[in-house]
XYZ file of C-alpha atoms in Angstrom:
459
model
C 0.000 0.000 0.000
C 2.857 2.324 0.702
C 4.928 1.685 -2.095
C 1.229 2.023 -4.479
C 0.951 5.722 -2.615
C 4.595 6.861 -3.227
C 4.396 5.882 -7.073
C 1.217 7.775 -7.169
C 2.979 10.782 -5.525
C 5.899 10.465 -8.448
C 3.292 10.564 -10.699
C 1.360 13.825 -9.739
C 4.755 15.446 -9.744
C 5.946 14.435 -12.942
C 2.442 15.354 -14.177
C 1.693 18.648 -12.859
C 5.306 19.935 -13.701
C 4.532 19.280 -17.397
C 1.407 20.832 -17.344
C 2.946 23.777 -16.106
C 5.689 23.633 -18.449
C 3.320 23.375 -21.654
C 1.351 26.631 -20.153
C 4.497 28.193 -20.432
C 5.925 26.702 -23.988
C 7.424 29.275 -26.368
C 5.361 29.746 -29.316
C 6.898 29.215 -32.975
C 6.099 30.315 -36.515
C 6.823 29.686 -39.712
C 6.331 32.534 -42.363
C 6.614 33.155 -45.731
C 7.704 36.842 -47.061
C 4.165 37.502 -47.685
C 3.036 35.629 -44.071
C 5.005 37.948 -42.781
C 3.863 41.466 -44.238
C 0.260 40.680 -43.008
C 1.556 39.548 -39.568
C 3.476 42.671 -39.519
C 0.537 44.829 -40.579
C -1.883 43.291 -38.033
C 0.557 42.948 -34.574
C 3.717 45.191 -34.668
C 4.006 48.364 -32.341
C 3.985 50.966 -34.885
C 0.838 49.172 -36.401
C -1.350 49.067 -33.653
C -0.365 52.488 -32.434
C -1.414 53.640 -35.234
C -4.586 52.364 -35.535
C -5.011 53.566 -32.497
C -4.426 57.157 -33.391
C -7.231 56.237 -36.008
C -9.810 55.411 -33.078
C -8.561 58.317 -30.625
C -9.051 60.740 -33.491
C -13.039 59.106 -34.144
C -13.861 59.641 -30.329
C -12.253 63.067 -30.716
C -14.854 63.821 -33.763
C -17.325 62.498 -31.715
C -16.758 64.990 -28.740
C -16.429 67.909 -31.029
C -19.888 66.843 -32.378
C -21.773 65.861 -28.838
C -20.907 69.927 -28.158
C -23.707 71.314 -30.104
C -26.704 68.277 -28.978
C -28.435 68.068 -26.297
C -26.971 68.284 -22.826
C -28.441 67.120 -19.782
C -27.263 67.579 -16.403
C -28.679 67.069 -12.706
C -27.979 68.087 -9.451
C -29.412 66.894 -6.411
C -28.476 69.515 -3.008
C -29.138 68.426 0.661
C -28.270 71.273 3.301
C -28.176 70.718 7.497
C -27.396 74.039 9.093
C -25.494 73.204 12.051
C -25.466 76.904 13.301
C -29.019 78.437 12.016
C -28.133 81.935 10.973
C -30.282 84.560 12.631
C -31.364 87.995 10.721
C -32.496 91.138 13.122
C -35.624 92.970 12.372
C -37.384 95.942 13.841
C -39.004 95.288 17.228
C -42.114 97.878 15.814
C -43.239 95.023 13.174
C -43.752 92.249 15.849
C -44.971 95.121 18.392
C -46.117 98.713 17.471
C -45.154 99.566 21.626
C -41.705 98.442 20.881
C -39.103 101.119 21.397
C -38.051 102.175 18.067
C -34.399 101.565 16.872
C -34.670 97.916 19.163
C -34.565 94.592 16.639
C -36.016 91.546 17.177
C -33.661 88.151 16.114
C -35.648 85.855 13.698
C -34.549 82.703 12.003
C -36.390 82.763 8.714
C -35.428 78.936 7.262
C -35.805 75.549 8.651
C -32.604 73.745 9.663
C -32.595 71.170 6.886
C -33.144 71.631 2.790
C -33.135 69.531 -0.277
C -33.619 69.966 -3.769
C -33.231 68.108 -7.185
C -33.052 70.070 -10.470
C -32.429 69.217 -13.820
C -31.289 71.423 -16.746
C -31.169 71.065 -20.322
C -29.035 73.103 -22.085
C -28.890 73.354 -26.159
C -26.523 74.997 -28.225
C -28.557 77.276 -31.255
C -25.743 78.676 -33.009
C -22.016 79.193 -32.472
C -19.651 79.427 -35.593
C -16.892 78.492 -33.783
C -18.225 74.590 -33.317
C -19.692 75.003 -36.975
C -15.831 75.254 -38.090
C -14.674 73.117 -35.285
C -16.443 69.953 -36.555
C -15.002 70.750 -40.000
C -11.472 70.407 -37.731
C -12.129 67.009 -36.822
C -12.940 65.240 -40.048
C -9.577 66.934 -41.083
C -7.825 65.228 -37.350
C -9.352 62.035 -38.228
C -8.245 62.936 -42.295
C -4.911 63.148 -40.678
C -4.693 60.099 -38.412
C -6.283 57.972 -41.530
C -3.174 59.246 -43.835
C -0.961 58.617 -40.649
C -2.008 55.200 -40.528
C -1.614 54.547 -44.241
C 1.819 56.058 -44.396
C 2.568 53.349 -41.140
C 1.639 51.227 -43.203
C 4.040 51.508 -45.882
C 6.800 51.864 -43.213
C 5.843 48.473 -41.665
C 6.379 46.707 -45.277
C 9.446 48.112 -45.962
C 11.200 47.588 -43.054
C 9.474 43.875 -42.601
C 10.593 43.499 -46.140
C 14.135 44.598 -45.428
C 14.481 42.268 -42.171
C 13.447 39.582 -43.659
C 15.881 39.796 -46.364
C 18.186 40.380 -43.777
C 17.308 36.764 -42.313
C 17.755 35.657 -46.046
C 20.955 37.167 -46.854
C 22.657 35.914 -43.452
C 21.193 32.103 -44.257
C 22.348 32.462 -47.821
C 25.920 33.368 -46.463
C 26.047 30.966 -44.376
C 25.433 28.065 -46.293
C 28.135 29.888 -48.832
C 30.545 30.227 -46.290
C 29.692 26.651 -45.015
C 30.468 24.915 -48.941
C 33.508 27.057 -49.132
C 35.267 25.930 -46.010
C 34.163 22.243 -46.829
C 36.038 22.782 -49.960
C 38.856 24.747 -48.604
C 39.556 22.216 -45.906
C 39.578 19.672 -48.849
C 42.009 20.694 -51.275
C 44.048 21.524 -47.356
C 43.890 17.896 -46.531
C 45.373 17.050 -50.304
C 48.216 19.638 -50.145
C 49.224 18.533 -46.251
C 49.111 15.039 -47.786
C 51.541 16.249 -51.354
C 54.139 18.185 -48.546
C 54.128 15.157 -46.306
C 55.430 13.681 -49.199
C 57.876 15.410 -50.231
C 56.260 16.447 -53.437
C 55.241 20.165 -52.347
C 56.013 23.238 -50.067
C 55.366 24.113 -46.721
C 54.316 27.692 -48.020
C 51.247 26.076 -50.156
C 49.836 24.372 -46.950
C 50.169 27.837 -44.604
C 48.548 29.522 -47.170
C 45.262 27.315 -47.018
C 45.155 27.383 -43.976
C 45.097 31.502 -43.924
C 42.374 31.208 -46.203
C 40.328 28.252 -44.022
C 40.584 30.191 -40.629
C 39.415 33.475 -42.630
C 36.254 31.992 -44.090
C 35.735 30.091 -40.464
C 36.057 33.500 -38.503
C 33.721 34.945 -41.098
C 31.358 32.090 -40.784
C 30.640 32.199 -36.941
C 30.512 36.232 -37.324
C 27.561 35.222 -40.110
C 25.831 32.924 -37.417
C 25.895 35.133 -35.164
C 24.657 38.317 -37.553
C 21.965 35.684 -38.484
C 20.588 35.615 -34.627
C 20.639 39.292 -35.032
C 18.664 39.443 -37.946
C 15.863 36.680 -37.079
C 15.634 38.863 -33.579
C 15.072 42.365 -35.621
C 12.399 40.526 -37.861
C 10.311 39.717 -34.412
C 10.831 43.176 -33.626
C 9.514 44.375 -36.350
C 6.333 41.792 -36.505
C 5.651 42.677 -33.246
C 6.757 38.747 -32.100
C 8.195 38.275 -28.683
C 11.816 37.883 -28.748
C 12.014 34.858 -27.106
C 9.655 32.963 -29.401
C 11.175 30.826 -32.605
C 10.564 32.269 -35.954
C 11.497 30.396 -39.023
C 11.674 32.057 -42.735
C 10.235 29.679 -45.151
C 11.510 31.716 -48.713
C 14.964 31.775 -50.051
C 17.154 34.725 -50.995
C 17.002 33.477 -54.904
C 12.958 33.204 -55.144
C 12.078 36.273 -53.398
C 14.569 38.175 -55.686
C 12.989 37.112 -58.976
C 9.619 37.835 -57.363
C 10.691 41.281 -57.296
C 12.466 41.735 -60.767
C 10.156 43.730 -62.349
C 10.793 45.676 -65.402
C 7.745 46.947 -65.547
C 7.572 49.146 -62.119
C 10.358 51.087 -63.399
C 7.513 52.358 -66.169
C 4.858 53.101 -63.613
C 4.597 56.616 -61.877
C 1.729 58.063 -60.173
C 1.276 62.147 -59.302
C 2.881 63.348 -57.044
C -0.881 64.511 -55.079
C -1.483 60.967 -55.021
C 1.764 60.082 -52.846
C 0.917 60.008 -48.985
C 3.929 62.409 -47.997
C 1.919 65.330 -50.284
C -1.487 63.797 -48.468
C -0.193 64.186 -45.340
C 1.293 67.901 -45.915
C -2.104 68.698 -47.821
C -3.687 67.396 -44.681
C -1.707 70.126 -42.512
C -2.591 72.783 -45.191
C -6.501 72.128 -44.601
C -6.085 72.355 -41.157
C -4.180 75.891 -41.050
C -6.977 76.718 -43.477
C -9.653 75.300 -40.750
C -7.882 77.423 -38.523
C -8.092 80.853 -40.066
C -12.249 80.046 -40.162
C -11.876 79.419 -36.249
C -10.542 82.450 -35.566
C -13.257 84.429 -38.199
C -15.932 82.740 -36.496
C -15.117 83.986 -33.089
C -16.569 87.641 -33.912
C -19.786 86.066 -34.908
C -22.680 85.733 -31.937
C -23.162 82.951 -29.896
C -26.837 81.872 -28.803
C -27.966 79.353 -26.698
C -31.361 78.073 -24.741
C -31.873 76.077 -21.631
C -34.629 75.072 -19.678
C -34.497 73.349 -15.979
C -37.108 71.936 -13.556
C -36.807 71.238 -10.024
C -38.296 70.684 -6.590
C -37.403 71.959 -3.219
C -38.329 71.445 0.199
C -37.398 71.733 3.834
C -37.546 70.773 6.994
C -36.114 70.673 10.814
C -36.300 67.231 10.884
C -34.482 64.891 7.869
C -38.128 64.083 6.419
C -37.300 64.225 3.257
C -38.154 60.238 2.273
C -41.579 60.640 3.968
C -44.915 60.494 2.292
C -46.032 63.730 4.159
C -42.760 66.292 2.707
C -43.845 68.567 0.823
C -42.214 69.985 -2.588
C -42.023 73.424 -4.238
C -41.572 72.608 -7.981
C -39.745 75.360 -10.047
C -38.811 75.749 -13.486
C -36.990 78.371 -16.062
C -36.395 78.867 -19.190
C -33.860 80.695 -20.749
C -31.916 82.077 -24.159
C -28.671 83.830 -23.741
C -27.186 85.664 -27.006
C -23.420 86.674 -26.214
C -22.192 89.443 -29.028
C -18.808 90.453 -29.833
C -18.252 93.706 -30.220
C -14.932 95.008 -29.392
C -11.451 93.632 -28.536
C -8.850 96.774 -29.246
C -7.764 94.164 -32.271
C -6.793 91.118 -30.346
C -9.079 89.297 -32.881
C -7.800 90.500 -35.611
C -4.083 90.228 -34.286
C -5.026 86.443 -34.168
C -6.426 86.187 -37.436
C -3.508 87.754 -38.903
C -1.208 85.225 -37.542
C -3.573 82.378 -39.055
C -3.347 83.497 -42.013
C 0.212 83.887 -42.041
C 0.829 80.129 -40.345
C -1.709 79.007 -43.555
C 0.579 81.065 -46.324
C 3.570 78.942 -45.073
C 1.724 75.389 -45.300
C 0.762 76.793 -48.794
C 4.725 76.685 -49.336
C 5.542 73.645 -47.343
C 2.743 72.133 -49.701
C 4.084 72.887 -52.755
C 8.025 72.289 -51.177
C 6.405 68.470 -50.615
C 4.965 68.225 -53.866
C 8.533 68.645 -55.518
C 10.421 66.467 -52.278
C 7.899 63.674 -53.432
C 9.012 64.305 -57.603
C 12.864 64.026 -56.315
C 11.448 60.862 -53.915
C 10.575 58.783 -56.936
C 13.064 59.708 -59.341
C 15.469 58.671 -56.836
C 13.498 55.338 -55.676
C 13.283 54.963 -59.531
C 17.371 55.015 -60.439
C 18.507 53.078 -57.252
C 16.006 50.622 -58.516
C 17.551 50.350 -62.095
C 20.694 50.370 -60.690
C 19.759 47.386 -58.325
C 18.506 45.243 -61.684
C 21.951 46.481 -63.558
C 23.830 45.824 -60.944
C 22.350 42.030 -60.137
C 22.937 41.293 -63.861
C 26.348 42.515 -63.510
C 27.055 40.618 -60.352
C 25.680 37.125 -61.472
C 28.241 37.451 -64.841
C 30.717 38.634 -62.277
C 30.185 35.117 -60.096
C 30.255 32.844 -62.787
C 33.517 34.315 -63.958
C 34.924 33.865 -61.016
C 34.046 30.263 -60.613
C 35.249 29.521 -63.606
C 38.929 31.416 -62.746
C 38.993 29.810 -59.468
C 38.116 26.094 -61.051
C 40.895 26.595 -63.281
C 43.581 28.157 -60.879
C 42.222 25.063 -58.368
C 43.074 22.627 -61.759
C 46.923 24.157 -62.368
C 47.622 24.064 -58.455
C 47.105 20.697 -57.997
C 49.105 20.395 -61.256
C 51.914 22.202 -59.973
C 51.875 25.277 -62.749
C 49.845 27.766 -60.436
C 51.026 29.054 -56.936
C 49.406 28.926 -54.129
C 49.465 32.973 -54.038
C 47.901 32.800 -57.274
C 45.315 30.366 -56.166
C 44.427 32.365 -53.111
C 43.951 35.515 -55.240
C 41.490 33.227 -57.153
C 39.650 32.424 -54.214
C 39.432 35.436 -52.511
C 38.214 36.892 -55.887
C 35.327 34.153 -55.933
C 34.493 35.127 -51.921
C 34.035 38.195 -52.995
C 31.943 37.289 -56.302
C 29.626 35.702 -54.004
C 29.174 38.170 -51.437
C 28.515 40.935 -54.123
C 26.008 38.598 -55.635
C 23.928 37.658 -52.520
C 23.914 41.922 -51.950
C 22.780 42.250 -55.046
C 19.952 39.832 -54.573
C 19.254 41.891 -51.508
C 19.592 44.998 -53.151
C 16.889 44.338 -55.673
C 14.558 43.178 -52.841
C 15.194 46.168 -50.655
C 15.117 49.062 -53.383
C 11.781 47.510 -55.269
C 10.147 47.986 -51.708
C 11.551 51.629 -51.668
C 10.260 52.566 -54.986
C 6.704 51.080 -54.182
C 6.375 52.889 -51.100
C 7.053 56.088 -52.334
C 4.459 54.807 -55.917
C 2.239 54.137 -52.862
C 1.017 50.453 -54.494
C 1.255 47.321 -53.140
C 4.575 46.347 -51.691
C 4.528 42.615 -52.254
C 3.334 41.122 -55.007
C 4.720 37.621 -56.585
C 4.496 37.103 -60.484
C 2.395 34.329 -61.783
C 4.017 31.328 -62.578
């Protein structure tokens, strides 16, 4: 029986531990380059803050609004005087015989008091809410182009760490084929100098070159860590959790060769920098009609009903208390008429603030025309440049193969042979930039053309 309760006690604790444990199990995805643009759209920080701008600047429109319906308030008022206070009054209006200039004290009120009123106010006219709910579709006009422009940002730079991710992998695996190679032909020439049949020099030489591409391999695991840990920043995924990239370098990059963008433009209006400034330029504009509308009257009606009653006992929840009901109602018309030119001071610097977004505007519309032309070339460039860089790499191979070939031969030195393959290193990390370089600069030019960021060719 003992031995039946202590296995059962094992048990529960190897149980409940694992429980806890799976509670607690760091989460994992898997995401493509397009998985990843709508996870990064949906949950990262900049994202979400922004669509919460979006929904602060709707409640905001909605306050600006509730200011000219209905408002109701009430106020409910219960008063104990501690201390009645006592008024005097002349001793001749209780008593004619009273001596004249003698007072009589009199405590007019009852010790307690309640009321309840309510009041409804309404406001009739007022240009200055007129012109400030034409303010708050431009806020929320603002927060909408905000959000868009966010939007953008969070592609690009999801795009751009996630070709990070790709570019370290890619390296690696490079790096990883080289050494396996280099360590190779090292083995070979330790084998030809332990023979007597080569020199010392040839073997040192390979082995500069193998503890090169090894330092540079571990510094590309590392940089990989990196990069997979800025792509969960910029998703919005907990560091801790395990992320896996499910493209390659060489897919994604012929998903965004594309001839054709380098054809497409938009106008400049259209881009959401010039929104966003045109935005600003509305508002100013709102802003000047604010100030306009403050030298036009104000009116406004209210009405209120209560009841009253008191007491020098706290009756007030009996049947038998009795009420006084009152009510008013009331207009009140407030006029400008002078200010010794404050208003006008105010207007005047409106005006002026709106005369400079009028500038800024235009200086935007012809920062956005520099913006694409820009995007446009470094985008051409990329394409060049990845054409050049692929001839450039199979060049190199081919120089290296045959340098390799007359080493082993005994016509090429090792020198020359480690020119070759530092040459081909190099080939191949200018090639896997260039892959990158497409990726990154196609995202640039689409986010200042304001279209879709990712979009894969049909097969």
């Amino acid at each position: 029986m003992r031995k039946s309760l202590l296995l059962f006690t094992c048990a529960l604790g190897l149980y409940f531990p694992a429980k806890a444990q799976d509670s607690t199990e760091v989460q994992s995805y898997a995401l493509s380059l397009q998985e990843a643009i709508t996870y990064g759209l949906e949950n990262s920080y900049t994202a979400k803050n922004a669509q919460t701008d979006v929904e602060i600047a709707l409640k905001q429109k909605w306050e600006i609004i509730a200011q000219g319906l209905p408002q109701i308030s009430g106020e409910i008022t219960y008063q104990n005087q501690l201390i009645q206070p006592t008024s005097f009054i002349p001793a001749q209006f209780f008593d004619p015989d009273a001596q004249p200039g003698t007072f009589t004290p009199v405590q007019f009120s009852p010790k307690q008091s309640a009321s309840a009123t309510a009041t409804w106010n309404q406001l009739i006219f007022d240009g200055s809410y007129i012109v400030g709910v034409q303010s708050a579709k431009t806020l929320l006009q603002i927060s909408e182009n905000a959000k868009v422009k966010t939007d953008l940002e969070v592609k690009q730079s999801v795009i751009e760490a996630y070709g990070n991710v790709l570019l370290a992998q890619e390296s690696i695996s490079i790096f990883q084929k080289n050494l396996k190679t280099i360590n190779k032909n090292l083995n070979d020439t330790r084998k030809i100098f332990e023979n007597g049949l080569g020199e010392e020099e040839d073997v040192e030489q390979l082995q500069i070159t193998a503890l090169g591409l090894e330092t540079q391999l571990n510094n590309t695991v590392r940089q990989l860590a990196i990069a997979y840990d800025m792509l969960k920043l910029t998703l919005g995924i907990p560091i801790d959790s395990k992320l896996e990239v499910t493209d390659n370098l060489e897919d994604v990059t012929m998903q965004y060769y594309d001839l054709n963008l380098l054809t497409q433009d938009i106008q400049a209006e259209k881009n959401i920098d010039f929104r966003i400034a045109q935005d600003q330029t509305n508002l100013a504009e709102t802003e000047v009609k604010l100030e306009k509308s403050k030298a036009l009257p104000r009116l406004s009606a209210y009405v209120n009903y209560g009841a009253s009653g008191a007491s020098n006992e706290f009756t007030f929840l009996s049947e038998e208390q009795r009420y006084f009901e009152q009510s008013v109602l009331g207009v009140s018309l407030s006029v400008p008429i002078f200010s010794s030119g404050m208003r006008a001071a105010k207007t005047a610097q409106k005006e002026l603030a709106y005369k400079q977004s009028l500038e800024d505007l235009e200086q935007t519309r012809n920062q956005v025309k520099l913006q694409i032309a820009t995007a446009r070339n470094d985008y051409q460039f990329a394409l060049d440049n990845y054409a050049t860089q692929e001839k450039n790499l199979a060049l190199a191979e081919r120089i290296e193969n045959k340098n390799s070939i007359k080493f082993f031969e005994g016509i090429a030195s090792s020198f020359e042979l480690s020119e070759a393959q530092s040459q081909l290193y190099q080939a191949q990390q200018d090639y896997l930039q260039a892959m990158y370089d497409v990726i990154a600069n196609k995202a640039a030019l689409e986010k200042v053309l304001d279209t879709t960021i990712y979009e894969p060719k049909e097969d």
